[in-house]
Amino acid sequence: MGLGRNLAAALAAGALALVAPAAASAQEAPYVDWPALLPALPVPHTANTEPDCADGSDACIDATIVEMQRRLDDVVGRCSHNAVFALAYQRVTEDVRDASKAGVFRDRVWLAQEDAVFARMYFTAYDDWAAERRAGLSPAWLLAFDAARDRKVSALGNFLMAMNAHINRDFPFLLAAIGITAPDGTTRKPDHDAYNRRLAALYEPVLREVAQRFDPTADDVELGVVDNLLATTILQSWREVVWRNAERLLLARTPAAKARVARQIEAYAEVVGRGIAAATAIPPAGADARDAWCAEHGGQRPGAGAQAAAARTATRRAERQAAAARAAARRSAARRAAARRAAH
């Protein structure tokens, strides 16, 4: 199955939050900020129960990025398939830092605390998995980490499976822990929604870097306006569901009700993860080719493989042009044949 078909299957199977590159198209899908039109439910203020980044300073995000780089160096050096999400998550966090400094968020303190707790959840999940402490790990994370270890899916699959685990599973619990309502009763949903646009625009360069360093198939998908709009909408939908699940956790009236919501969150993330795994599976030969590419191009050089990536893009463009020329020739031949029949 080609990567384009894999992507389509993944979108259908898991309703994936993906913005895939469309390097050959100058068209961009219009961004419709529909989540901002959906009001938050009235949730009482709850205090932040997490110790991370107590002062909410910008230094917290800087420290997180330093730790991410340390961890990335480790997995990149081994060409681990877990390097894909480690790289992607670091690039997202760097962009969150830039967005915060640019004034995108109303409450930078809350944002810094959210960022610190979110990263720690990922670090802890990975460390527990690496140490074979599997009992407390969510099914979605086990699926993602095991698929990377066993070389079962493409780089796109690694990216999406880990993103599913971190967004669909971790994020609602994070928001419930740090609180989604300010002390004055103001909802924090505008800050949650504010990052959607930047996030939607970020994955093209991220997947391009993944292709350059780890797996040349990672950016082989080229989507038009309609598909790009669909992908952006799915990304927004994931984050909207995250917010609603956090509300459900906080509004649960009893421990049993809260536990029921938690089980539903876990089950949903597991189902999506399994759908992604099925849609992005690769044979052993594909994993071998990917590892050989990483051994040559991965390293610590973000620009490594750029010439090869440009060559692949040129080849795909030439193939499309040749296909268009063949189609035009067939249409011309059909018109000539029709004219001959009409003449007789």
Coordinates of C-alpha atoms in Angstrom, one line a residue:
M1 CA 0.0 0.0 0.0
G2 CA 1.4 3.4 -0.9
L3 CA 2.0 6.1 1.7
G4 CA -0.8 8.2 0.3
R5 CA -3.2 5.3 0.7
N6 CA -1.7 4.7 4.2
L7 CA -2.4 8.2 5.2
A8 CA -6.0 8.0 3.9
A9 CA -6.5 4.8 5.8
A10 CA -5.0 6.3 8.9
L11 CA -7.3 9.3 8.7
A12 CA -10.3 7.0 8.4
A13 CA -9.2 4.6 11.0
G14 CA -8.2 6.9 13.7
A15 CA -9.5 10.4 12.9
L16 CA -5.9 11.5 13.1
A17 CA -4.6 15.0 13.9
L18 CA -2.2 15.4 11.0
V19 CA -1.2 18.2 8.8
A20 CA 0.9 16.5 6.1
P21 CA 3.2 18.4 3.8
A22 CA 2.0 19.7 0.4
A23 CA 5.3 20.8 -1.1
A24 CA 4.2 20.6 -4.7
S25 CA 1.1 22.8 -4.2
A26 CA 1.1 26.5 -3.6
Q27 CA -2.5 26.3 -2.4
E28 CA -3.2 26.6 1.3
A29 CA -6.4 25.6 3.0
P30 CA -8.2 28.4 4.7
Y31 CA -8.0 28.3 8.4
V32 CA -11.4 28.2 10.1
D33 CA -11.2 28.8 13.8
W34 CA -14.3 27.0 14.8
P35 CA -13.2 25.7 18.2
A36 CA -13.1 29.3 19.4
L37 CA -16.8 29.6 18.7
L38 CA -17.6 26.8 21.1
P39 CA -18.0 28.0 24.7
A40 CA -16.5 26.3 27.6
L41 CA -18.7 24.6 30.2
P42 CA -18.9 26.4 33.6
V43 CA -16.3 24.5 35.6
P44 CA -15.4 25.8 39.0
H45 CA -11.8 26.9 39.7
T46 CA -9.5 24.1 40.9
A47 CA -6.0 24.7 42.2
N48 CA -3.0 23.3 40.3
T49 CA -2.1 20.1 41.9
E50 CA 1.2 19.6 40.0
P51 CA 4.6 20.8 41.4
D52 CA 6.2 21.6 38.0
C53 CA 7.2 25.2 37.2
A54 CA 5.6 26.7 40.4
D55 CA 6.6 30.2 39.4
G56 CA 5.4 29.9 35.8
S57 CA 8.5 31.5 34.4
D58 CA 9.8 31.4 30.8
A59 CA 12.9 29.6 32.2
C60 CA 10.7 26.5 32.7
I61 CA 10.2 26.0 29.0
D62 CA 13.9 26.6 28.3
A63 CA 14.8 23.9 30.8
T64 CA 12.3 21.5 29.2
I65 CA 13.9 22.1 25.8
V66 CA 17.4 21.4 27.2
E67 CA 16.1 18.1 28.7
M68 CA 14.4 17.3 25.4
Q69 CA 17.7 17.8 23.5
R70 CA 19.5 15.5 25.9
R71 CA 17.0 12.8 25.3
L72 CA 16.9 13.4 21.6
D73 CA 20.7 13.0 21.3
D74 CA 20.4 9.6 23.0
V75 CA 17.7 8.1 20.7
V76 CA 19.1 9.8 17.5
G77 CA 22.5 8.3 18.2
R78 CA 21.0 4.8 18.2
C79 CA 18.6 5.5 15.3
S80 CA 15.8 4.5 17.6
H81 CA 12.4 4.8 16.0
N82 CA 11.4 6.7 19.1
A83 CA 13.5 9.6 17.8
V84 CA 10.8 10.7 15.5
F85 CA 8.4 11.9 18.2
A86 CA 11.3 13.1 20.4
L87 CA 12.3 15.4 17.6
A88 CA 8.8 16.5 16.8
Y89 CA 7.9 17.2 20.4
Q90 CA 11.0 19.3 20.8
R91 CA 10.2 21.4 17.8
V92 CA 6.7 21.9 19.0
T93 CA 8.0 23.0 22.4
E94 CA 10.4 25.4 20.8
D95 CA 7.5 26.9 18.9
V96 CA 5.4 27.1 22.1
R97 CA 8.2 29.2 23.7
D98 CA 8.2 31.5 20.7
A99 CA 4.5 31.8 20.8
S100 CA 4.5 32.7 24.5
K101 CA 7.1 35.4 24.0
A102 CA 5.1 36.7 21.0
G103 CA 2.1 37.3 23.2
V104 CA -0.1 34.5 21.8
F105 CA -1.3 33.4 25.2
R106 CA -3.2 35.5 27.8
D107 CA -1.8 33.7 30.8
R108 CA 1.8 32.9 30.2
V109 CA 2.2 31.5 33.8
W110 CA -0.5 28.9 33.2
L111 CA 0.9 28.1 29.8
A112 CA 4.5 27.5 31.2
Q113 CA 3.1 25.3 33.9
E114 CA 1.0 23.3 31.4
D115 CA 4.1 22.9 29.2
A116 CA 6.3 21.6 32.1
V117 CA 3.7 19.1 33.3
F118 CA 2.9 17.9 29.8
A119 CA 6.6 17.2 29.0
R120 CA 7.2 15.5 32.4
M121 CA 4.3 13.1 31.6
Y122 CA 6.0 12.1 28.4
F123 CA 9.4 11.8 30.0
T124 CA 8.0 9.6 32.7
A125 CA 6.1 7.4 30.3
Y126 CA 9.2 6.8 28.2
D127 CA 11.4 6.2 31.2
D128 CA 8.9 3.6 32.6
W129 CA 8.7 1.9 29.3
A130 CA 12.5 1.8 28.8
A131 CA 12.9 0.3 32.3
E132 CA 10.2 -2.2 31.6
R133 CA 7.8 -0.8 34.2
R134 CA 4.8 -1.5 32.1
A135 CA 2.2 -2.0 34.7
G136 CA 1.3 1.7 35.1
L137 CA 1.6 2.7 31.4
S138 CA -1.4 3.5 29.3
P139 CA -2.3 1.2 26.5
A140 CA -1.8 4.0 23.9
W141 CA 1.8 4.6 25.1
L142 CA 2.6 0.9 25.1
L143 CA 1.4 0.6 21.6
A144 CA 3.5 3.6 20.5
F145 CA 6.7 2.6 22.2
D146 CA 6.4 -1.1 21.3
A147 CA 5.8 -0.3 17.7
A148 CA 9.0 1.9 17.6
R149 CA 11.0 -0.8 19.4
D150 CA 9.7 -3.6 17.0
R151 CA 10.1 -1.4 13.9
K152 CA 6.5 -2.2 12.9
V153 CA 5.4 1.2 11.4
S154 CA 6.7 4.0 9.3
A155 CA 8.1 7.2 10.7
L156 CA 4.7 8.7 10.0
G157 CA 3.2 6.0 12.1
N158 CA 5.6 6.6 15.0
F159 CA 4.8 10.3 14.9
L160 CA 1.0 9.7 14.9
M161 CA 0.9 6.9 17.5
A162 CA 3.0 8.9 20.0
M163 CA 1.0 12.1 19.2
N164 CA -2.2 10.2 19.8
A165 CA -1.0 8.9 23.2
H166 CA 0.2 12.3 24.3
I167 CA -2.8 14.3 23.1
N168 CA -5.8 12.0 23.3
R169 CA -4.6 10.2 26.4
D170 CA -2.3 12.5 28.5
F171 CA -3.7 15.9 27.7
P172 CA -7.1 15.6 29.4
F173 CA -5.6 14.4 32.6
L174 CA -3.0 17.2 32.5
L175 CA -5.7 19.9 32.1
A176 CA -7.8 18.4 34.9
A177 CA -4.7 18.4 37.1
I178 CA -3.6 22.0 36.5
G179 CA -7.1 23.5 36.2
I180 CA -9.0 25.0 33.3
T181 CA -10.6 27.9 35.1
A182 CA -8.8 30.9 36.5
P183 CA -9.4 32.0 40.1
D184 CA -11.6 34.8 38.9
G185 CA -13.8 32.2 37.1
T186 CA -12.5 33.0 33.6
T187 CA -12.1 29.9 31.4
R188 CA -8.7 29.2 30.0
K189 CA -10.1 27.7 26.8
P190 CA -9.1 30.8 24.7
D191 CA -5.4 30.0 25.5
H192 CA -6.0 26.3 24.7
D193 CA -7.6 27.2 21.3
A194 CA -5.0 30.0 20.5
Y195 CA -2.3 27.5 19.7
N196 CA -4.3 25.5 17.1
R197 CA -3.3 27.6 14.2
R198 CA 0.4 27.5 14.9
L199 CA 0.3 23.8 15.5
A200 CA -1.5 23.2 12.2
A201 CA 1.3 25.1 10.4
L202 CA 4.1 23.4 12.2
Y203 CA 4.0 19.8 11.0
E204 CA 5.1 20.4 7.4
P205 CA 8.6 21.5 8.5
V206 CA 8.7 18.9 11.2
L207 CA 7.9 16.1 8.9
R208 CA 10.4 17.5 6.4
E209 CA 13.1 17.2 9.0
V210 CA 12.0 13.7 9.9
A211 CA 12.3 12.7 6.3
Q212 CA 15.8 14.3 6.0
R213 CA 17.1 12.5 9.0
F214 CA 15.2 9.3 9.8
D215 CA 12.8 8.1 7.0
P216 CA 12.6 9.5 3.5
T217 CA 9.0 8.4 3.2
A218 CA 7.8 10.7 6.0
D219 CA 7.1 13.6 3.7
D220 CA 6.0 11.7 0.6
V221 CA 2.3 12.8 1.2
E222 CA 1.1 15.7 -0.9
L223 CA -2.4 17.0 0.0
G224 CA -4.5 19.5 -1.8
V225 CA -6.7 22.2 -0.3
V226 CA -9.6 19.9 0.6
D227 CA -7.4 17.2 2.3
N228 CA -5.3 19.8 4.1
L229 CA -8.5 21.4 5.4
L230 CA -9.7 18.0 6.5
A231 CA -6.4 17.3 8.3
T232 CA -6.5 20.7 10.1
T233 CA -10.1 20.1 11.1
I234 CA -9.2 16.7 12.6
L235 CA -6.3 18.3 14.5
Q236 CA -8.6 20.9 15.9
S237 CA -11.2 18.2 16.8
W238 CA -8.6 16.2 18.8
R239 CA -7.8 19.2 20.9
E240 CA -11.5 20.1 21.3
V241 CA -12.2 16.6 22.5
V242 CA -9.2 16.9 24.9
W243 CA -10.8 20.0 26.4
R244 CA -14.2 18.4 26.7
N245 CA -12.7 15.3 28.4
A246 CA -10.9 17.5 30.9
E247 CA -14.3 19.2 31.7
R248 CA -15.9 15.7 32.2
L249 CA -13.1 14.7 34.6
L250 CA -13.5 17.9 36.6
L251 CA -17.3 17.8 36.6
A252 CA -17.6 14.2 37.6
R253 CA -19.6 14.1 40.8
T254 CA -18.2 11.0 42.4
P255 CA -14.9 9.1 42.3
A256 CA -16.7 6.3 40.4
A257 CA -17.9 8.7 37.8
K258 CA -14.5 10.2 37.3
A259 CA -13.0 6.7 37.0
R260 CA -15.5 5.9 34.3
V261 CA -14.5 9.0 32.3
A262 CA -10.8 8.0 32.8
R263 CA -11.5 4.5 31.4
Q264 CA -13.3 6.0 28.4
I265 CA -10.3 8.3 27.7
E266 CA -7.9 5.4 27.9
A267 CA -10.1 3.2 25.6
Y268 CA -10.5 5.9 23.0
A269 CA -6.7 6.6 22.8
E270 CA -6.0 2.8 22.5
V271 CA -8.5 2.4 19.6
V272 CA -7.0 5.3 17.7
G273 CA -3.5 4.0 18.3
R274 CA -4.4 0.6 17.0
G275 CA -6.0 2.2 13.9
I276 CA -2.8 4.2 13.2
A277 CA -0.6 1.1 13.7
A278 CA -2.7 -0.9 11.2
A279 CA -2.7 1.9 8.6
T280 CA 1.1 2.7 8.8
A281 CA 2.5 -0.8 9.1
I282 CA 5.7 -1.6 7.1
P283 CA 7.5 -4.8 6.3
P284 CA 10.9 -5.7 7.7
A285 CA 12.6 -4.6 4.4
G286 CA 11.0 -1.1 4.9
A287 CA 12.4 -0.9 8.4
D288 CA 15.8 -2.0 7.2
A289 CA 15.8 0.7 4.5
R290 CA 14.7 3.3 7.0
D291 CA 17.5 2.4 9.4
A292 CA 20.1 2.5 6.7
W293 CA 18.9 6.0 5.8
C294 CA 19.1 7.1 9.4
A295 CA 22.6 5.6 9.8
E296 CA 23.7 7.8 6.9
H297 CA 21.7 11.0 7.4
G298 CA 20.4 11.0 11.0
G299 CA 23.2 12.0 13.3
Q300 CA 22.9 15.4 14.9
R301 CA 22.7 17.3 11.6
P302 CA 19.2 18.7 11.0
G303 CA 20.1 19.6 7.4
A304 CA 21.5 16.1 6.6
G305 CA 19.8 14.6 3.6
A306 CA 18.4 17.8 2.3
Q307 CA 19.8 17.3 -1.2
A308 CA 18.3 13.8 -1.3
A309 CA 14.9 15.2 -0.1
A310 CA 15.1 17.9 -2.9
A311 CA 15.8 15.2 -5.4
R312 CA 12.8 13.1 -4.3
T313 CA 10.6 16.2 -4.6
A314 CA 11.9 16.8 -8.1
T315 CA 11.3 13.2 -9.1
R316 CA 7.8 13.3 -7.8
R317 CA 7.1 16.5 -9.7
A318 CA 8.5 15.0 -12.9
E319 CA 6.3 11.9 -12.4
R320 CA 3.2 14.1 -12.0
Q321 CA 4.1 16.1 -15.1
A322 CA 4.7 12.9 -17.1
A323 CA 1.4 11.5 -15.9
A324 CA -0.4 14.7 -16.9
A325 CA 1.2 14.6 -20.3
R326 CA 0.1 11.0 -20.8
A327 CA -3.4 11.9 -19.8
A328 CA -3.5 14.9 -22.2
A329 CA -2.2 12.7 -25.0
R330 CA -5.0 10.2 -24.3
R331 CA -7.6 12.9 -24.4
S332 CA -6.2 14.3 -27.6
A333 CA -6.3 10.8 -29.2
A334 CA -9.8 10.3 -28.1
R335 CA -10.9 13.6 -29.6
R336 CA -9.2 12.7 -32.9
A337 CA -10.9 9.3 -32.9
A338 CA -14.2 10.9 -32.3
A339 CA -13.7 13.3 -35.1
R340 CA -12.8 10.5 -37.5
R341 CA -16.0 8.6 -36.5
A342 CA -18.1 11.7 -37.0
A343 CA -16.5 12.3 -40.5
H344 CA -17.6 8.8 -41.5

